DNA sequence: CGGTACTTTGACAGTTGTCAAACCGGGTGG
DNA sequence: CCACCCGGTTTGACAACTGTCAAAGTACCG
């Protein structure tokens, strides 16, 4: 925790060739998908690229809202922490996601890079002007906010009513669905975040997370070539565990 | 659970005098606050009033999205439930709040009245047309969605990282802040929902909720004239318990 | 090769869930 | 008017899941 303090003022600015937006990996997933090719330069004109190193802080809860960010590569964690050190990660941002528009004038949560990441940043004032000019942009941001709200609701269900094993199963499936959008080809899922991050997202301790990984492994549902690489062997049985159609016996710690 | 099944087709339609919107209690809190008095009839024109009895179902997870609702009086609970009966209440709607715009074509959660409630309902198609015509309406809905997202994030923190006593303290303070927006006048807070609802919102059991009420009472922080009426005696000390500046000793069950 | 950070495993204790019973208020029917 | 019943709430006893503390294992980097 707090390992990245002091980085904030050294956000690296990356120069990008003009017109590069058109060939961006997330051109059709991110907020810029709302803009036609011909209007893209309007967004590009107010954009500054930003790069973050692993664990570098992008913003802290309490910071004034000045910019909107769109993640183009890497992964961010969004979290709130309490004065006594407890932390809740409300979600992980993947390429194409955005952050920075909130209902208040200060941020209610912090954002840090999980791994090296690149973002487009836009002055919030200018984005608001563009939203006025391009209703499709406002529409897209609204839609993306609704998607985020739905994810938050799913997370509430997980946190409030699922057992640890169910939480982890659900987490792996969700992350897999978001990260690899082409249907599962037996490929492995990269777990960029640490066990601490997973624990702080699922409302568990790292020990419990680790034990649950072991149980999923024992039951033959996943493989763990190393701690940060998961191979999902039985997506269907994982989904059963994750909440839709529970077999309570499976969940009892039957000798771990 | 399921006590209100079968009510769905009997949503009562309430006739309202034309122009009544202008004198509505939530005229300046609800989505209609985005419309000038002169344009209000455009919203009113596509609105049908709806009334719900206690525990009546407004919509169920899986239902197609057809309407947007604005709550004018009463209280709704929004929840997801699992096949085995577990339930997570993601939030309670108060007058002025809206629901119905989601990122999918079906609802991911159900909505039921906690107490007798009245709503304005708008065909989703027409609302979208109006949003196109009145950017301020789209802006307001976006803003309200962001407020909902923030509430969901707060709830995630509660569910994932707070102890039961902290959860309840935080819940009471939040509900009080939302229900009585004038500063606390020593007045009592009406708890319309049951212990089961509170438990399903905070990720606890009703027994634990009840024990926490008792502890807050014992510590002299609240009074409970009856099970559904709370008098907050020490807002500041409740806030301490609720997360900002925790005194861990206070939380240990010191004889209950 | 040694050191560090992270993960896994183990032993144990405590909080919270489970089960059960008592309590309470309101409504119905005698 | 009182007794009874019923749903919801509170209280109690107990067990177990999960957190805490501690140590061992593993991978990575200098």
XYZ file of C-alpha atoms (C1' of nucleotides) in Angstrom:
572
model
C 0.000 0.000 0.000
C 1.183 3.458 -0.799
C 4.260 2.093 -2.553
C 3.675 4.517 -5.390
C 3.579 7.710 -3.373
C 5.513 10.552 -4.855
C 5.043 9.602 -8.475
C 2.147 11.876 -9.103
C 3.934 14.869 -10.409
C 5.969 12.865 -12.861
C 3.269 11.607 -15.187
C 5.072 10.920 -18.387
C 3.742 12.670 -21.433
C 4.019 10.612 -24.572
C 4.035 12.358 -27.906
C 1.809 10.775 -30.449
C 1.742 11.401 -34.146
C -1.238 13.463 -35.254
C -4.055 11.261 -36.519
C -2.858 8.270 -34.559
C -6.268 7.950 -32.893
C -7.623 6.362 -36.023
C -5.390 3.356 -35.661
C -5.764 3.028 -31.914
C -6.466 -0.447 -30.542
C -9.534 0.759 -28.701
C -10.818 3.111 -31.381
C -14.161 1.294 -31.439
C -14.471 0.354 -27.786
C -13.554 3.539 -25.981
C -15.427 6.803 -25.711
C -13.976 7.886 -29.043
C -16.180 5.296 -30.721
C -18.863 7.965 -30.502
C -16.981 10.139 -32.968
C -17.023 9.671 -36.718
C -13.627 9.481 -38.378
C -14.143 12.979 -39.719
C -14.766 14.436 -36.264
C -12.094 12.465 -34.508
C -9.600 15.286 -34.707
C -11.798 17.325 -32.395
C -11.235 14.819 -29.631
C -7.632 14.339 -30.597
C -7.119 18.063 -30.402
C -7.844 18.210 -26.695
C -6.132 14.937 -25.843
C -2.800 14.459 -24.116
C -1.349 10.970 -23.888
C -0.233 9.792 -20.478
C 1.790 6.785 -19.420
C 1.839 5.177 -16.015
C 4.336 2.786 -14.515
C 3.212 -0.182 -12.431
C 1.664 0.986 -9.146
C 1.909 4.622 -10.139
C -0.928 6.776 -8.849
C -3.110 8.538 -11.384
C -5.369 10.258 -8.899
C -6.302 10.132 -5.270
C -9.647 10.336 -3.515
C -10.181 13.980 -2.655
C -8.418 15.312 -5.738
C -10.385 17.880 -7.715
C -11.844 16.595 -10.982
C -9.896 18.102 -13.852
C -9.556 15.450 -16.500
C -11.303 12.536 -18.046
C -9.126 9.549 -18.887
C -9.549 6.766 -21.386
C -7.412 3.686 -20.891
C -5.782 2.421 -24.072
C -3.521 -0.268 -22.654
C -2.690 -1.802 -19.301
C -4.912 -1.993 -16.264
C -5.972 0.364 -13.479
C -7.441 -0.317 -10.062
C -10.082 2.015 -8.651
C -10.353 1.985 -4.896
C -11.368 3.721 -1.721
C -9.422 3.349 1.436
C -10.201 3.975 5.051
C -7.995 5.871 7.495
C -7.037 2.617 9.202
C -5.674 1.097 6.010
C -8.553 -1.081 4.933
C -9.111 -0.816 1.219
C -11.925 -1.668 -1.168
C -11.121 -1.979 -4.834
C -14.386 -1.162 -6.554
C -13.198 -2.347 -9.933
C -10.431 -2.811 -12.437
C -10.276 -0.720 -15.596
C -9.431 -2.455 -18.845
C -8.491 -0.901 -22.180
C -11.472 0.962 -23.576
C -12.840 1.938 -20.158
C -12.863 5.503 -18.997
C -12.805 7.309 -15.681
C -12.905 10.793 -14.340
C -16.485 11.960 -14.732
C -18.063 11.868 -11.307
C -21.043 13.525 -9.700
C -18.991 15.655 -7.371
C -16.189 18.161 -7.869
C -13.697 15.886 -6.156
C -12.923 12.252 -6.737
C -14.340 9.808 -4.259
C -11.816 7.146 -5.144
C -8.202 6.730 -6.111
C -6.814 5.218 -9.275
C -3.483 3.439 -9.699
C -1.892 1.479 -12.478
C -1.732 -2.261 -11.890
C 0.753 -2.680 -14.734
C 2.352 -0.241 -17.128
C -0.539 1.588 -18.763
C -1.281 4.208 -21.341
C -4.151 6.640 -21.274
C -5.627 9.494 -23.201
C -6.460 12.408 -20.967
C -8.948 15.156 -21.786
C -9.627 18.345 -19.835
C -13.038 17.855 -18.300
C -14.158 21.315 -19.326
C -13.428 20.625 -22.966
C -15.063 17.229 -22.896
C -18.201 18.879 -21.568
C -18.111 21.351 -24.437
C -17.689 18.530 -26.924
C -20.585 16.663 -25.310
C -22.714 19.709 -25.957
C -21.635 19.739 -29.568
C -21.783 15.994 -30.183
C -24.809 14.392 -28.517
C -23.469 10.996 -29.537
C -20.501 11.572 -27.251
C -22.701 12.363 -24.278
C -24.811 9.364 -25.163
C -21.788 7.087 -25.254
C -20.430 8.315 -21.941
C -23.856 7.905 -20.402
C -24.033 4.364 -21.771
C -20.581 3.534 -20.436
C -21.551 4.913 -17.041
C -24.603 2.643 -17.037
C -22.372 -0.313 -17.840
C -20.158 0.649 -14.919
C -23.214 0.891 -12.691
C -24.272 -2.573 -13.685
C -20.822 -3.919 -12.908
C -20.963 -2.225 -9.521
C -24.309 -3.896 -8.840
C -22.841 -7.280 -9.761
C -19.993 -6.564 -7.402
C -22.437 -5.689 -4.624
C -24.079 -9.079 -5.046
C -20.719 -10.810 -4.906
C -19.555 -8.894 -1.862
C -22.778 -9.207 0.064
C -24.044 -12.654 -0.668
C -21.437 -14.957 -2.179
C -19.128 -17.310 -0.319
C -15.388 -16.897 -0.924
C -15.151 -19.723 -3.440
C -18.135 -18.347 -5.335
C -16.605 -14.888 -5.324
C -13.373 -16.074 -6.832
C -15.077 -18.217 -9.454
C -17.256 -15.293 -10.451
C -14.322 -12.928 -10.505
C -12.296 -15.149 -12.816
C -15.197 -15.605 -15.205
C -15.973 -11.901 -15.325
C -12.401 -10.891 -15.838
C -12.029 -13.495 -18.551
C -15.173 -12.299 -20.270
C -13.967 -8.725 -20.193
C -10.356 -9.380 -21.125
C -10.762 -11.983 -23.867
C -13.824 -11.071 -25.730
C -13.440 -13.710 -28.389
C -14.972 -16.958 -27.091
C -12.699 -19.032 -24.911
C -10.103 -20.900 -26.872
C -8.554 -22.709 -23.935
C -6.133 -19.814 -23.742
C -4.825 -18.715 -20.383
C -6.066 -15.686 -18.500
C -3.451 -13.197 -17.418
C -3.973 -12.154 -13.794
C -2.115 -8.876 -13.742
C -3.123 -7.932 -10.210
C -1.735 -9.330 -6.978
C -3.522 -11.549 -4.474
C -3.833 -8.472 -2.277
C -5.701 -6.668 -5.040
C -8.030 -9.600 -5.581
C -8.664 -9.830 -1.847
C -9.377 -6.116 -1.602
C -11.779 -6.385 -4.504
C -13.683 -9.411 -3.196
C -13.774 -8.408 0.452
C -11.500 -11.253 1.575
C -7.989 -11.713 2.937
C -5.110 -12.819 0.749
C -4.935 -16.089 2.653
C -8.543 -16.908 1.839
C -8.010 -15.964 -1.809
C -5.002 -18.215 -1.974
C -6.863 -21.104 -0.356
C -9.715 -20.696 -2.825
C -7.316 -20.814 -5.758
C -5.962 -24.033 -4.323
C -9.445 -25.498 -3.992
C -10.389 -24.600 -7.560
C -7.147 -26.233 -8.647
C -7.845 -29.341 -6.545
C -11.312 -29.657 -8.018
C -9.768 -29.580 -11.452
C -11.600 -26.437 -12.551
C -8.539 -24.347 -13.245
C -4.816 -24.710 -13.691
C -2.271 -22.303 -12.293
C 0.978 -22.537 -14.294
C 2.114 -19.688 -12.124
C 0.424 -17.391 -9.654
C -0.506 -14.876 -12.323
C -1.709 -17.155 -15.082
C -5.020 -18.999 -14.901
C -6.231 -21.626 -17.304
C -9.961 -22.109 -17.062
C -10.645 -25.793 -17.655
C -14.357 -26.014 -16.906
C -16.076 -22.735 -17.551
C -19.497 -24.311 -17.049
C -18.692 -25.771 -13.648
C -17.068 -22.511 -12.598
C -20.257 -20.722 -13.584
C -22.264 -23.159 -11.483
C -20.128 -22.331 -8.485
C -20.269 -18.621 -9.207
C -23.903 -18.291 -8.340
C -26.237 -19.551 -11.021
C -27.290 -22.892 -9.650
C -25.284 -23.491 -6.544
C -24.418 -26.879 -5.142
C -23.894 -25.967 -1.503
C -22.032 -29.222 -0.759
C -19.276 -28.194 -3.139
C -18.658 -25.074 -1.121
C -18.195 -26.576 2.304
C -14.554 -26.925 3.088
C -14.422 -30.699 2.661
C -10.860 -30.951 3.904
C -9.781 -28.133 1.651
C -39.884 -13.274 -0.432
C -42.240 -13.533 -3.371
C -45.146 -12.346 -1.256
C -46.062 -9.877 -3.960
C -46.183 -12.329 -6.847
C -49.118 -11.922 -9.123
C -49.553 -8.219 -8.627
C -47.652 -7.229 -11.702
C -50.513 -7.033 -14.140
C -52.603 -4.894 -11.825
C -50.483 -1.740 -11.659
C -52.935 0.952 -10.764
C -53.112 3.869 -13.126
C -53.788 7.151 -11.398
C -55.290 9.987 -13.355
C -53.642 13.284 -12.751
C -54.894 16.689 -13.687
C -53.056 18.136 -16.669
C -50.305 20.488 -15.560
C -49.958 18.827 -12.182
C -46.258 18.235 -12.757
C -45.534 21.835 -11.959
C -46.687 21.407 -8.383
C -45.115 18.019 -7.852
C -43.147 17.510 -4.637
C -40.092 16.362 -6.554
C -40.366 18.850 -9.417
C -36.857 20.115 -8.735
C -35.204 16.900 -7.602
C -36.348 14.372 -10.170
C -35.384 14.036 -13.813
C -38.023 16.636 -14.707
C -35.832 19.270 -13.066
C -34.026 19.284 -16.405
C -37.064 20.768 -18.128
C -38.074 24.413 -18.030
C -41.625 25.105 -16.964
C -42.501 25.895 -20.547
C -41.250 22.533 -21.824
C -42.621 20.497 -18.968
C -45.719 19.527 -20.903
C -43.523 17.553 -23.306
C -42.541 15.218 -20.494
C -46.007 15.252 -19.011
C -47.411 14.277 -22.366
C -45.632 10.939 -22.401
C -46.061 10.253 -18.686
C -48.466 7.816 -17.082
C -48.797 7.815 -13.309
C -48.458 4.494 -11.529
C -49.192 3.479 -7.963
C -47.749 0.527 -6.104
C -48.950 -1.155 -2.941
C -46.493 -2.295 -0.278
C -44.388 -5.191 -1.537
C -45.864 -4.966 -5.006
C -43.453 -5.821 -7.805
C -42.697 -3.148 -10.372
C -40.313 -5.207 -12.448
C -38.312 -8.370 -12.279
C -34.772 -9.169 -13.339
C -34.988 -10.475 -16.882
C -37.899 -8.266 -17.879
C -37.397 -6.323 -21.097
C -36.730 -2.611 -20.638
C -39.778 -0.697 -21.725
C -40.213 2.205 -19.366
C -38.324 4.667 -17.280
C -39.773 5.406 -13.863
C -39.435 8.379 -11.586
C -40.426 7.888 -7.959
C -42.552 10.685 -6.558
C -43.475 9.214 -3.185
C -42.797 6.092 -1.162
C -39.776 3.821 -1.392
C -38.572 1.054 -3.691
C -36.009 -1.659 -3.175
C -33.767 -2.718 -6.066
C -32.363 -6.193 -5.780
C -30.905 -9.233 -7.440
C -31.637 -12.677 -6.197
C -29.954 -15.997 -6.684
C -31.708 -19.242 -7.560
C -31.199 -20.533 -4.024
C -33.025 -17.604 -2.458
C -30.139 -15.415 -1.408
C -30.840 -11.799 -2.176
C -28.792 -8.639 -2.472
C -30.586 -5.330 -2.244
C -28.340 -2.984 -4.190
C -30.164 0.109 -3.017
C -33.333 1.838 -1.959
C -35.008 4.413 -4.184
C -36.326 7.566 -2.574
C -38.620 10.206 -4.066
C -36.815 12.002 -6.873
C -34.772 8.960 -7.905
C -35.341 7.232 -11.193
C -34.854 3.765 -12.575
C -35.264 1.882 -15.782
C -32.409 3.002 -18.010
C -29.886 0.183 -18.080
C -27.128 -0.821 -20.418
C -28.851 -3.964 -21.600
C -32.211 -4.691 -23.171
C -33.366 -6.571 -20.092
C -33.287 -5.569 -16.461
C -30.582 -7.103 -14.340
C -32.449 -6.490 -11.138
C -35.938 -6.455 -9.725
C -37.790 -3.551 -8.167
C -40.486 -3.742 -5.500
C -42.299 -1.179 -3.407
C -41.262 -1.115 0.248
C -44.275 0.984 1.135
C -47.146 2.397 -0.914
C -45.486 4.406 -3.675
C -46.299 6.574 -6.627
C -44.294 6.851 -9.800
C -44.286 8.576 -13.132
C -43.617 6.149 -15.959
C -42.308 7.108 -19.389
C -41.941 4.885 -22.446
C -38.228 4.414 -22.884
C -38.443 5.081 -26.601
C -40.024 8.466 -26.043
C -37.602 9.431 -23.325
C -34.775 8.725 -25.727
C -36.384 10.981 -28.304
C -36.786 13.722 -25.723
C -33.165 13.306 -24.708
C -32.230 13.950 -28.289
C -34.294 17.073 -28.330
C -33.366 18.358 -24.865
C -29.666 17.887 -24.117
C -30.310 19.091 -20.593
C -32.477 16.031 -20.031
C -29.758 13.671 -21.175
C -27.317 15.579 -19.046
C -29.510 15.274 -15.976
C -30.050 11.547 -16.441
C -26.325 11.076 -16.942
C -25.672 13.045 -13.792
C -28.187 11.014 -11.820
C -26.609 7.802 -13.102
C -23.232 9.021 -11.894
C -24.729 9.723 -8.476
C -26.109 6.181 -8.447
C -22.687 4.851 -9.400
C -21.117 6.686 -6.540
C -23.668 5.266 -4.142
C -22.933 1.796 -5.482
C -19.234 2.333 -4.868
C -19.963 3.420 -1.298
C -22.024 0.301 -0.877
C -19.167 -1.835 -2.201
C -16.896 -0.393 0.453
C -19.465 -1.117 3.143
C -20.086 -4.651 1.975
C -16.479 -5.565 1.455
C -14.618 -3.898 4.263
C -16.849 -2.740 7.102
C -17.769 -4.697 10.216
C -21.481 -5.192 10.919
C -21.717 -2.368 13.432
C -19.962 -0.017 11.027
C -22.277 -1.063 8.227
C -25.376 -0.307 10.216
C -24.072 3.030 11.476
C -23.177 4.033 7.933
C -26.486 2.861 6.598
C -28.474 4.897 9.118
C -26.448 8.032 8.434
C -26.756 7.691 4.667
C -30.457 7.031 4.782
C -30.935 9.973 7.101
C -28.921 12.230 4.834
C -30.955 11.195 1.829
C -34.367 11.232 3.497
C -34.140 14.404 5.587
C -32.146 16.843 3.609
C -32.634 19.712 5.989
C -29.999 19.496 8.728
C -30.869 17.160 11.548
C -33.413 18.665 13.900
C -33.402 15.822 16.372
C -36.295 14.422 14.397
C -36.728 10.689 14.089
C -35.800 8.703 11.013
C -38.524 6.523 9.572
C -37.190 3.052 8.737
C -39.732 1.898 6.225
C -37.957 -1.331 5.341
C -37.845 -4.516 7.394
C -34.835 -6.015 9.168
C -34.683 -8.555 6.368
C -34.330 -5.757 3.829
C -31.584 -4.094 5.840
C -29.777 -7.414 6.202
C -30.067 -8.120 2.487
C -28.686 -4.682 1.748
C -25.743 -4.869 4.147
C -24.781 -8.477 3.499
C -25.738 -9.629 7.000
C -28.385 -11.781 8.645
C -31.418 -10.311 10.380
C -30.095 -11.575 13.704
C -26.858 -9.659 13.284
C -28.724 -6.533 12.227
C -30.915 -6.781 15.274
C -27.929 -7.274 17.578
C -26.231 -4.227 16.080
C -29.313 -2.102 16.663
C -29.241 -3.231 20.262
C -25.578 -2.334 20.601
C -26.080 1.135 19.134
C -28.931 1.573 21.570
C -26.818 0.336 24.511
C -24.024 2.720 23.596
C -26.528 5.539 23.678
C -26.050 6.513 20.034
C -29.626 5.950 18.940
C -33.072 5.434 20.397
C -35.576 2.978 19.009
C -39.088 4.036 20.065
C -40.214 1.155 17.907
C -38.507 -1.138 15.445
C -39.164 1.191 12.528
C -38.312 4.522 14.071
C -34.754 5.609 14.817
C -33.703 8.676 16.711
C -30.100 9.559 16.030
C -28.678 10.950 19.260
C -24.987 11.302 18.402
C -24.502 11.782 14.686
C -20.790 12.508 15.178
C -20.068 9.348 17.124
C -22.107 7.325 14.643
C -19.969 8.797 11.869
C -16.837 7.777 13.750
C -18.085 4.219 13.900
C -19.160 4.269 10.283
C -15.662 4.373 8.939
C -14.031 7.773 9.135
C -11.729 7.383 12.084
C -12.430 4.005 13.539
C -11.915 3.054 17.148
C -11.479 -0.678 16.785
C -12.074 -1.310 20.498
C -15.596 0.038 20.169
C -16.339 -2.610 17.611
C -15.307 -5.693 19.517
C -18.299 -7.363 21.033
C -17.596 -6.247 24.602
C -20.403 -8.315 26.076
C -22.794 -7.036 23.448
C 24.235 -17.069 -4.446
C 21.565 -14.322 -1.117
C 17.803 -11.186 -0.305
C 13.284 -9.522 -0.875
C 8.555 -9.518 -2.057
C 4.830 -12.304 -2.850
C 2.281 -16.543 -2.363
C 1.004 -20.710 -0.106
C 0.158 -23.553 3.813
C -0.762 -24.430 8.737
C -2.729 -23.735 13.481
C -5.840 -21.311 16.069
C -9.292 -17.959 17.716
C -13.148 -14.967 17.098
C -16.968 -13.026 14.776
C -20.880 -14.008 12.587
C -24.121 -17.315 10.777
C -27.365 -21.033 12.116
C -30.865 -22.898 14.782
C -34.185 -22.259 18.297
C -37.075 -19.985 21.435
C -39.014 -15.928 23.540
C -40.984 -11.506 22.799
C -43.929 -8.000 20.872
C -47.599 -5.676 18.312
C -51.543 -5.799 15.547
C -55.459 -7.896 13.719
C -59.220 -11.248 13.856
C -62.749 -13.770 15.892
C -65.124 -15.470 19.815
C -63.414 -6.658 25.488
C -60.356 -10.278 25.657
C -57.977 -14.278 23.781
C -55.667 -16.036 20.214
C -52.843 -16.096 16.280
C -49.423 -14.572 13.142
C -45.541 -12.067 11.269
C -41.717 -9.677 12.462
C -38.143 -8.681 15.894
C -35.128 -9.734 19.654
C -32.329 -12.696 22.421
C -29.655 -16.922 23.411
C -26.568 -21.011 22.600
C -23.590 -23.076 19.603
C -20.785 -24.199 15.572
C -18.097 -23.066 11.701
C -16.237 -20.244 8.431
C -12.965 -16.991 7.734
C -9.650 -13.853 9.671
C -5.286 -13.543 12.284
C -0.791 -14.816 13.197
C 3.165 -17.384 11.880
C 6.189 -19.977 9.031
C 7.512 -22.186 4.865
C 7.775 -22.065 0.005
C 8.648 -19.744 -4.519
C 10.100 -16.479 -7.957
C 12.604 -12.656 -9.192
C 16.497 -9.446 -9.016
C 20.685 -7.718 -7.758
